[in-house]
mmCIF file of C-alpha atoms and ligand atoms in Angstrom:
data_model
loop_
_atom_site.group_PDB
_atom_site.id
_atom_site.type_symbol
_atom_site.label_atom_id
_atom_site.label_comp_id
_atom_site.label_asym_id
_atom_site.label_seq_id
_atom_site.Cartn_x
_atom_site.Cartn_y
_atom_site.Cartn_z
ATOM 1 C CA MET A 149 -36.089 -117.266 -54.058
ATOM 2 C CA LYS A 150 -33.561 -118.133 -51.367
ATOM 3 C CA ILE A 151 -31.251 -115.504 -49.891
ATOM 4 C CA ILE A 152 -27.891 -116.856 -48.759
ATOM 5 C CA ARG A 153 -25.448 -114.772 -46.765
ATOM 6 C CA SER A 154 -22.536 -117.147 -46.163
ATOM 7 C CA SER A 155 -20.137 -118.690 -48.663
ATOM 8 C CA LYS A 156 -20.264 -122.032 -46.847
ATOM 9 C CA LYS A 157 -24.047 -122.209 -47.282
ATOM 10 C CA MET A 158 -23.786 -121.022 -50.871
ATOM 11 C CA SER A 159 -21.236 -123.738 -51.694
ATOM 12 C CA GLN A 160 -23.499 -126.315 -50.113
ATOM 13 C CA ALA A 161 -26.564 -125.116 -52.071
ATOM 14 C CA ALA A 162 -24.533 -125.169 -55.315
ATOM 15 C CA ARG A 163 -23.310 -128.713 -54.599
ATOM 16 C CA GLU A 164 -26.899 -129.827 -53.982
ATOM 17 C CA CYS A 165 -27.925 -128.415 -57.395
ATOM 18 C CA VAL A 166 -25.096 -130.274 -59.120
ATOM 19 C CA ALA A 167 -26.074 -133.493 -57.299
ATOM 20 C CA THR A 168 -29.561 -133.292 -58.799
ATOM 21 C CA GLY A 169 -28.048 -132.941 -62.292
ATOM 22 C CA LYS A 170 -29.122 -129.320 -62.697
ATOM 23 C CA THR A 171 -26.969 -126.683 -64.390
ATOM 24 C CA LEU A 172 -26.252 -123.409 -62.615
ATOM 25 C CA ALA A 173 -25.701 -119.914 -64.001
ATOM 26 C CA LEU A 174 -24.101 -117.111 -62.009
ATOM 27 C CA VAL A 175 -24.710 -113.391 -62.522
ATOM 28 C CA PRO A 176 -22.218 -111.445 -60.367
ATOM 29 C CA THR A 177 -23.379 -107.912 -59.503
ATOM 30 C CA MET A 178 -22.684 -105.139 -57.023
ATOM 31 C CA GLY A 179 -26.423 -104.479 -56.616
ATOM 32 C CA ALA A 180 -28.177 -101.170 -57.437
ATOM 33 C CA LEU A 181 -29.797 -103.272 -60.123
ATOM 34 C CA HIS A 182 -31.138 -101.802 -63.357
ATOM 35 C CA ASP A 183 -32.552 -103.223 -66.574
ATOM 36 C CA GLY A 184 -29.012 -104.022 -67.769
ATOM 37 C CA HIS A 185 -28.564 -106.441 -64.849
ATOM 38 C CA LEU A 186 -32.052 -107.851 -65.387
ATOM 39 C CA ALA A 187 -31.163 -108.577 -69.019
ATOM 40 C CA LEU A 188 -28.169 -110.585 -67.720
ATOM 41 C CA VAL A 189 -30.521 -112.477 -65.389
ATOM 42 C CA GLU A 190 -32.848 -113.252 -68.290
ATOM 43 C CA ARG A 191 -29.912 -114.510 -70.341
ATOM 44 C CA ALA A 192 -28.800 -116.679 -67.403
ATOM 45 C CA GLN A 193 -32.297 -118.141 -67.045
ATOM 46 C CA LYS A 194 -32.239 -119.135 -70.706
ATOM 47 C CA SER A 195 -28.820 -120.759 -70.299
ATOM 48 C CA ALA A 196 -29.152 -122.917 -67.158
ATOM 49 C CA ASP A 197 -31.677 -124.575 -64.813
ATOM 50 C CA ILE A 198 -30.771 -122.609 -61.681
ATOM 51 C CA VAL A 199 -29.761 -118.944 -61.465
ATOM 52 C CA VAL A 200 -27.666 -117.405 -58.699
ATOM 53 C CA VAL A 201 -27.310 -113.616 -58.568
ATOM 54 C CA SER A 202 -24.581 -112.362 -56.267
ATOM 55 C CA ILE A 203 -24.815 -108.911 -54.731
ATOM 56 C CA PHE A 204 -21.515 -107.806 -53.258
ATOM 57 C CA VAL A 205 -20.010 -104.331 -53.376
ATOM 58 C CA ASN A 206 -16.401 -105.412 -53.646
ATOM 59 C CA PRO A 207 -14.081 -103.076 -51.704
ATOM 60 C CA LYS A 208 -10.978 -104.494 -53.420
ATOM 61 C CA GLN A 209 -11.919 -103.064 -56.824
ATOM 62 C CA PHE A 210 -12.314 -99.452 -55.673
ATOM 63 C CA GLY A 211 -9.342 -97.099 -55.485
ATOM 64 C CA PRO A 212 -8.800 -94.971 -52.355
ATOM 65 C CA ASP A 213 -10.409 -91.934 -54.039
ATOM 66 C CA GLU A 214 -13.299 -93.832 -55.573
ATOM 67 C CA ASP A 215 -16.916 -94.150 -54.464
ATOM 68 C CA TYR A 216 -16.874 -97.422 -52.426
ATOM 69 C CA LEU A 217 -18.596 -95.948 -49.382
ATOM 70 C CA ASN A 218 -21.077 -93.932 -51.450
ATOM 71 C CA TYR A 219 -21.672 -96.606 -54.085
ATOM 72 C CA PRO A 220 -25.472 -96.895 -54.421
ATOM 73 C CA ARG A 221 -26.914 -99.710 -52.291
ATOM 74 C CA ASP A 222 -30.585 -100.666 -52.158
ATOM 75 C CA ASN A 223 -30.927 -104.290 -51.101
ATOM 76 C CA ARG A 224 -34.657 -104.139 -50.513
ATOM 77 C CA ARG A 225 -35.356 -102.921 -54.059
ATOM 78 C CA ASP A 226 -32.797 -105.318 -55.576
ATOM 79 C CA LEU A 227 -34.347 -108.302 -53.799
ATOM 80 C CA ALA A 228 -37.869 -107.290 -54.912
ATOM 81 C CA LEU A 229 -36.696 -107.082 -58.541
ATOM 82 C CA LEU A 230 -34.984 -110.471 -58.363
ATOM 83 C CA ARG A 231 -37.985 -112.072 -56.645
ATOM 84 C CA GLU A 232 -40.212 -110.760 -59.450
ATOM 85 C CA ARG A 233 -37.834 -112.411 -61.972
ATOM 86 C CA LYS A 234 -38.024 -115.703 -60.038
ATOM 87 C CA VAL A 235 -34.293 -115.949 -59.469
ATOM 88 C CA ASP A 236 -33.446 -119.117 -57.498
ATOM 89 C CA PHE A 237 -30.687 -117.852 -55.183
ATOM 90 C CA VAL A 238 -29.346 -114.452 -54.182
ATOM 91 C CA PHE A 239 -25.898 -114.644 -52.631
ATOM 92 C CA MET A 240 -25.158 -111.541 -50.565
ATOM 93 C CA PRO A 241 -22.207 -112.193 -48.258
ATOM 94 C CA PRO A 242 -20.812 -109.638 -45.820
ATOM 95 C CA VAL A 243 -17.326 -108.283 -46.592
ATOM 96 C CA GLU A 244 -15.681 -110.328 -43.812
ATOM 97 C CA ASP A 245 -17.025 -113.560 -45.309
ATOM 98 C CA ILE A 246 -15.283 -112.896 -48.632
ATOM 99 C CA TYR A 247 -12.212 -111.194 -47.154
ATOM 100 C CA PRO A 248 -11.616 -112.584 -43.659
ATOM 101 C CA GLU A 249 -8.868 -111.021 -41.582
ATOM 102 C CA GLY A 250 -5.459 -111.874 -42.991
ATOM 103 C CA PHE A 251 -6.715 -112.276 -46.560
ATOM 104 C CA GLU A 252 -3.731 -111.854 -48.895
ATOM 105 C CA THR A 253 -4.236 -113.917 -52.051
ATOM 106 C CA PHE A 254 -5.042 -112.156 -55.317
ATOM 107 C CA VAL A 255 -5.727 -113.246 -58.873
ATOM 108 C CA SER A 256 -4.486 -110.977 -61.622
ATOM 109 C CA VAL A 257 -4.580 -111.136 -65.401
ATOM 110 C CA GLU A 258 -1.412 -109.429 -66.505
ATOM 111 C CA GLN A 259 -1.454 -108.031 -70.043
ATOM 112 C CA ILE A 260 -4.937 -106.879 -70.937
ATOM 113 C CA THR A 261 -5.422 -105.099 -67.646
ATOM 114 C CA GLN A 262 -2.557 -102.682 -68.350
ATOM 115 C CA THR A 263 -4.459 -100.406 -70.772
ATOM 116 C CA LEU A 264 -7.681 -98.344 -70.706
ATOM 117 C CA GLU A 265 -9.350 -98.720 -67.287
ATOM 118 C CA GLY A 266 -6.259 -100.441 -65.907
ATOM 119 C CA LYS A 267 -4.184 -97.301 -66.534
ATOM 120 C CA SER A 268 -6.681 -94.995 -64.879
ATOM 121 C CA ARG A 269 -7.603 -97.374 -62.049
ATOM 122 C CA PRO A 270 -4.564 -99.297 -60.784
ATOM 123 C CA ASP A 271 -5.529 -102.483 -58.879
ATOM 124 C CA HIS A 272 -9.145 -102.266 -60.074
ATOM 125 C CA PHE A 273 -8.990 -105.423 -62.207
ATOM 126 C CA ARG A 274 -7.003 -107.331 -59.610
ATOM 127 C CA GLY A 275 -9.952 -106.705 -57.272
ATOM 128 C CA VAL A 276 -12.477 -107.766 -59.907
ATOM 129 C CA THR A 277 -10.665 -110.985 -60.891
ATOM 130 C CA THR A 278 -10.049 -111.912 -57.262
ATOM 131 C CA VAL A 279 -13.669 -111.563 -56.232
ATOM 132 C CA VAL A 280 -15.008 -113.283 -59.364
ATOM 133 C CA ALA A 281 -12.543 -116.181 -58.901
ATOM 134 C CA LYS A 282 -13.879 -116.527 -55.356
ATOM 135 C CA LEU A 283 -17.482 -116.397 -56.590
ATOM 136 C CA PHE A 284 -16.660 -119.074 -59.192
ATOM 137 C CA ASN A 285 -15.082 -121.268 -56.496
ATOM 138 C CA ILE A 286 -18.025 -120.815 -54.142
ATOM 139 C CA CYS A 287 -20.884 -121.164 -56.653
ATOM 140 C CA ARG A 288 -19.257 -123.590 -59.149
ATOM 141 C CA PRO A 289 -21.375 -122.274 -62.034
ATOM 142 C CA ASP A 290 -21.694 -123.973 -65.423
ATOM 143 C CA VAL A 291 -22.409 -120.576 -66.974
ATOM 144 C CA ALA A 292 -21.426 -117.020 -66.005
ATOM 145 C CA VAL A 293 -22.981 -113.910 -67.536
ATOM 146 C CA PHE A 294 -21.378 -110.454 -67.773
ATOM 147 C CA GLY A 295 -22.228 -107.247 -69.650
ATOM 148 C CA GLN A 296 -20.467 -105.796 -72.675
ATOM 149 C CA LYS A 297 -20.623 -102.261 -71.226
ATOM 150 C CA ASP A 298 -17.713 -103.206 -68.979
ATOM 151 C CA TYR A 299 -15.867 -104.502 -72.014
ATOM 152 C CA GLN A 300 -12.359 -104.691 -70.576
ATOM 153 C CA GLN A 301 -13.736 -106.353 -67.454
ATOM 154 C CA ALA A 302 -15.549 -108.952 -69.585
ATOM 155 C CA GLN A 303 -12.421 -109.695 -71.661
ATOM 156 C CA THR A 304 -10.259 -109.884 -68.538
ATOM 157 C CA LEU A 305 -12.626 -112.292 -66.802
ATOM 158 C CA LYS A 306 -12.931 -114.366 -69.958
ATOM 159 C CA LYS A 307 -9.136 -114.670 -70.050
ATOM 160 C CA MET A 308 -9.039 -115.606 -66.360
ATOM 161 C CA THR A 309 -11.695 -118.282 -66.974
ATOM 162 C CA THR A 310 -9.608 -119.819 -69.774
ATOM 163 C CA ASP A 311 -6.216 -119.433 -68.094
ATOM 164 C CA LEU A 312 -7.361 -120.940 -64.789
ATOM 165 C CA SER A 313 -9.290 -123.752 -66.559
ATOM 166 C CA TYR A 314 -12.658 -122.969 -65.031
ATOM 167 C CA PRO A 315 -15.146 -125.265 -66.793
ATOM 168 C CA ILE A 316 -17.557 -122.369 -67.266
ATOM 169 C CA LYS A 317 -19.410 -121.178 -70.347
ATOM 170 C CA PHE A 318 -18.659 -117.470 -70.456
ATOM 171 C CA ILE A 319 -21.437 -115.261 -71.855
ATOM 172 C CA VAL A 320 -21.043 -111.565 -72.642
ATOM 173 C CA ALA A 321 -24.428 -109.907 -73.154
ATOM 174 C CA SER A 322 -24.971 -106.716 -75.193
ATOM 175 C CA THR A 323 -25.118 -103.333 -73.480
ATOM 176 C CA VAL A 324 -28.630 -102.215 -72.575
ATOM 177 C CA ARG A 325 -29.265 -98.544 -73.374
ATOM 178 C CA GLU A 326 -31.836 -95.887 -72.527
ATOM 179 C CA LYS A 327 -33.944 -94.540 -75.421
ATOM 180 C CA ASP A 328 -31.409 -91.749 -76.013
ATOM 181 C CA GLY A 329 -28.539 -94.257 -76.094
ATOM 182 C CA LEU A 330 -27.045 -93.738 -72.629
ATOM 183 C CA ALA A 331 -25.672 -97.085 -71.424
ATOM 184 C CA LEU A 332 -27.430 -98.219 -68.242
ATOM 185 C CA SER A 333 -25.186 -97.912 -65.198
ATOM 186 C CA SER A 334 -25.771 -97.831 -61.452
ATOM 187 C CA ARG A 335 -23.856 -94.528 -61.469
ATOM 188 C CA ASN A 336 -26.478 -92.824 -63.704
ATOM 189 C CA GLN A 337 -28.549 -92.243 -60.596
ATOM 190 C CA TYR A 338 -25.998 -89.630 -59.449
ATOM 191 C CA PHE A 339 -27.263 -87.219 -62.181
ATOM 192 C CA ASN A 340 -29.947 -84.559 -61.880
ATOM 193 C CA ALA A 341 -32.334 -84.233 -64.863
ATOM 194 C CA ARG A 342 -30.214 -81.748 -66.852
ATOM 195 C CA GLU A 343 -26.978 -83.647 -66.265
ATOM 196 C CA ARG A 344 -28.688 -86.912 -67.164
ATOM 197 C CA ALA A 345 -29.867 -85.434 -70.480
ATOM 198 C CA GLU A 346 -26.290 -84.379 -71.275
ATOM 199 C CA ALA A 347 -24.879 -87.811 -70.392
ATOM 200 C CA ARG A 348 -26.019 -89.104 -73.791
ATOM 201 C CA CYS A 349 -23.041 -87.190 -75.210
ATOM 202 C CA LEU A 350 -20.820 -90.301 -75.000
ATOM 203 C CA ILE A 351 -22.900 -92.502 -77.255
ATOM 204 C CA VAL A 352 -23.598 -89.595 -79.616
ATOM 205 C CA GLY A 353 -19.829 -89.193 -80.057
ATOM 206 C CA LEU A 354 -19.257 -92.928 -80.475
ATOM 207 C CA ARG A 355 -22.062 -93.279 -83.012
ATOM 208 C CA ALA A 356 -20.716 -90.326 -85.001
ATOM 209 C CA ALA A 357 -17.326 -92.053 -85.159
ATOM 210 C CA HIS A 358 -18.964 -95.292 -86.264
ATOM 211 C CA GLU A 359 -20.831 -93.495 -89.054
ATOM 212 C CA ALA A 360 -17.656 -91.724 -90.166
ATOM 213 C CA PHE A 361 -15.799 -95.060 -90.267
ATOM 214 C CA LYS A 362 -18.589 -96.610 -92.338
ATOM 215 C CA ALA A 363 -18.385 -93.627 -94.695
ATOM 216 C CA GLY A 364 -14.672 -94.336 -95.246
ATOM 217 C CA GLU A 365 -12.774 -92.355 -92.586
ATOM 218 C CA THR A 366 -9.381 -93.994 -92.083
ATOM 219 C CA SER A 367 -7.748 -91.627 -89.594
ATOM 220 C CA LEU A 368 -7.856 -92.499 -85.909
ATOM 221 C CA ILE A 369 -7.146 -88.885 -84.970
ATOM 222 C CA ALA A 370 -10.124 -87.755 -87.038
ATOM 223 C CA LEU A 371 -12.397 -90.257 -85.272
ATOM 224 C CA LYS A 372 -11.165 -89.238 -81.831
ATOM 225 C CA THR A 373 -11.624 -85.558 -82.658
ATOM 226 C CA LEU A 374 -15.121 -86.219 -83.947
ATOM 227 C CA ILE A 375 -16.052 -88.010 -80.697
ATOM 228 C CA SER A 376 -14.860 -85.129 -78.521
ATOM 229 C CA VAL A 377 -16.408 -82.421 -80.718
ATOM 230 C CA GLU A 378 -19.798 -84.186 -80.817
ATOM 231 C CA ALA A 379 -19.742 -84.906 -77.081
ATOM 232 C CA GLU A 380 -18.658 -81.379 -76.127
ATOM 233 C CA ALA A 381 -21.472 -79.921 -78.238
ATOM 234 C CA ILE A 382 -23.903 -81.605 -75.829
ATOM 235 C CA CYS A 383 -21.893 -81.425 -72.596
ATOM 236 C CA PRO A 384 -19.311 -78.607 -72.800
ATOM 237 C CA THR A 385 -17.818 -79.499 -69.389
ATOM 238 C CA ILE A 386 -17.074 -83.153 -70.228
ATOM 239 C CA LYS A 387 -13.541 -84.283 -69.332
ATOM 240 C CA PHE A 388 -12.267 -87.272 -71.290
ATOM 241 C CA GLU A 389 -9.848 -89.628 -69.533
ATOM 242 C CA TYR A 390 -9.218 -91.666 -72.658
ATOM 243 C CA ILE A 391 -10.596 -92.496 -76.082
ATOM 244 C CA ALA A 392 -8.939 -95.659 -77.381
ATOM 245 C CA LEU A 393 -9.094 -97.942 -80.376
ATOM 246 C CA THR A 394 -8.119 -101.553 -79.679
ATOM 247 C CA GLU A 395 -8.219 -105.015 -81.177
ATOM 248 C CA PHE A 396 -11.388 -106.609 -79.814
ATOM 249 C CA GLU A 397 -10.057 -109.760 -78.087
ATOM 250 C CA THR A 398 -6.545 -108.785 -77.015
ATOM 251 C CA LEU A 399 -7.087 -105.042 -76.380
ATOM 252 C CA GLU A 400 -3.871 -104.322 -78.302
ATOM 253 C CA PRO A 401 -3.873 -100.627 -79.308
ATOM 254 C CA LEU A 402 -4.518 -99.959 -83.018
ATOM 255 C CA ASP A 403 -3.194 -97.016 -85.066
ATOM 256 C CA ALA A 404 -5.967 -97.055 -87.635
ATOM 257 C CA PRO A 405 -9.646 -98.007 -87.595
ATOM 258 C CA GLN A 406 -10.578 -101.453 -88.881
ATOM 259 C CA LYS A 407 -13.777 -103.480 -88.931
ATOM 260 C CA GLY A 408 -14.381 -105.336 -85.666
ATOM 261 C CA ALA A 409 -12.095 -103.063 -83.606
ATOM 262 C CA MET A 410 -13.388 -101.546 -80.391
ATOM 263 C CA ILE A 411 -13.580 -97.858 -79.528
ATOM 264 C CA SER A 412 -13.692 -97.406 -75.754
ATOM 265 C CA LEU A 413 -13.827 -94.271 -73.722
ATOM 266 C CA ALA A 414 -13.994 -92.997 -70.174
ATOM 267 C CA ALA A 415 -15.042 -89.502 -69.216
ATOM 268 C CA SER A 416 -16.177 -87.465 -66.299
ATOM 269 C CA VAL A 417 -19.647 -86.098 -67.017
ATOM 270 C CA HIS A 418 -20.711 -83.599 -64.366
ATOM 271 C CA GLY A 419 -18.318 -85.278 -61.940
ATOM 272 C CA VAL A 420 -19.595 -88.818 -62.640
ATOM 273 C CA ARG A 421 -17.114 -91.206 -64.215
ATOM 274 C CA LEU A 422 -18.748 -93.048 -67.125
ATOM 275 C CA ILE A 423 -17.400 -95.590 -69.582
ATOM 276 C CA ASP A 424 -18.838 -96.737 -72.890
ATOM 277 C CA ASN A 425 -17.754 -98.500 -76.068
ATOM 278 C CA LEU A 426 -18.836 -99.326 -79.598
ATOM 279 C CA ARG A 427 -17.490 -101.935 -81.992
ATOM 280 C CA LEU A 428 -16.651 -100.778 -85.508
HETATM 281 O O1 PAF B 709 -19.433 -105.412 -62.898
HETATM 282 C C1 PAF B 709 -19.585 -105.480 -61.658
HETATM 283 O O2 PAF B 709 -20.647 -105.161 -61.113
HETATM 284 C C2 PAF B 709 -18.415 -105.961 -60.803
HETATM 285 O O3 PAF B 709 -17.201 -105.519 -61.297
HETATM 286 C C3 PAF B 709 -18.411 -107.486 -60.578
HETATM 287 C C4 PAF B 709 -18.178 -108.250 -61.874
HETATM 288 C C5 PAF B 709 -19.719 -107.926 -59.955
HETATM 289 C C6 PAF B 709 -17.270 -107.870 -59.621
HETATM 290 O O4 PAF B 709 -17.399 -107.222 -58.403
#
């Protein structure tokens, strides 16, 4: 496994791979790796000859009151995990390599970033699309792999890939969950044991809504109420930011549940902001 810390060297290594006729898959991450990331790596290894994992905590996607400085970082552990998985390259540039002084060019996807996370976190997606566009330009992947847990992010990046004509196969891999259903997230490590046990409340609420829909519930209000009642029964202090029902591809809001639609939510659970989703 080769660790590369400069975009120039990464571009060069990627060009060398292409010259030998090998295909390259990129898994962009912000580190603090968990089994969800490792599932993306596995998917990448099945999809291309060479796998690059980037580790870069991207300052441009954090709001001023968000956890950029405290975001969990553990390079030594991350590198050990990736070495075990026989990843070919880890790209871990310093911030000034990606955003040199005077940097002022951004990529933004306009429509689908206006709802859900985009409402609660202005400029978040602009930061995500900008850094991923840069990673695409540097690594020139044939394949890129993202997780379904960050559903709006995945749809936004997919749109960017199409709109900017990147010749990249875009893979969205299923959310990996703990035994009790909690979606894996680097932020789960902020919880103590009791808080962690209560964090399953999100998926319990979502699954209850899914069951109710399957049993014939047609009211969106009823589904939303069910999610909050079920979640509050487990974590009485939960604070929902949003519970939304949208068309899967376009993220257009829907008034009534329909098969294939997406229910997404964001909530603060013991002060930790979590997101999750489930497709009807
Ligand atoms: O999902 C993440 O970890 C980040 O948003 C990403 C895609 C690596 C861009 O910084």
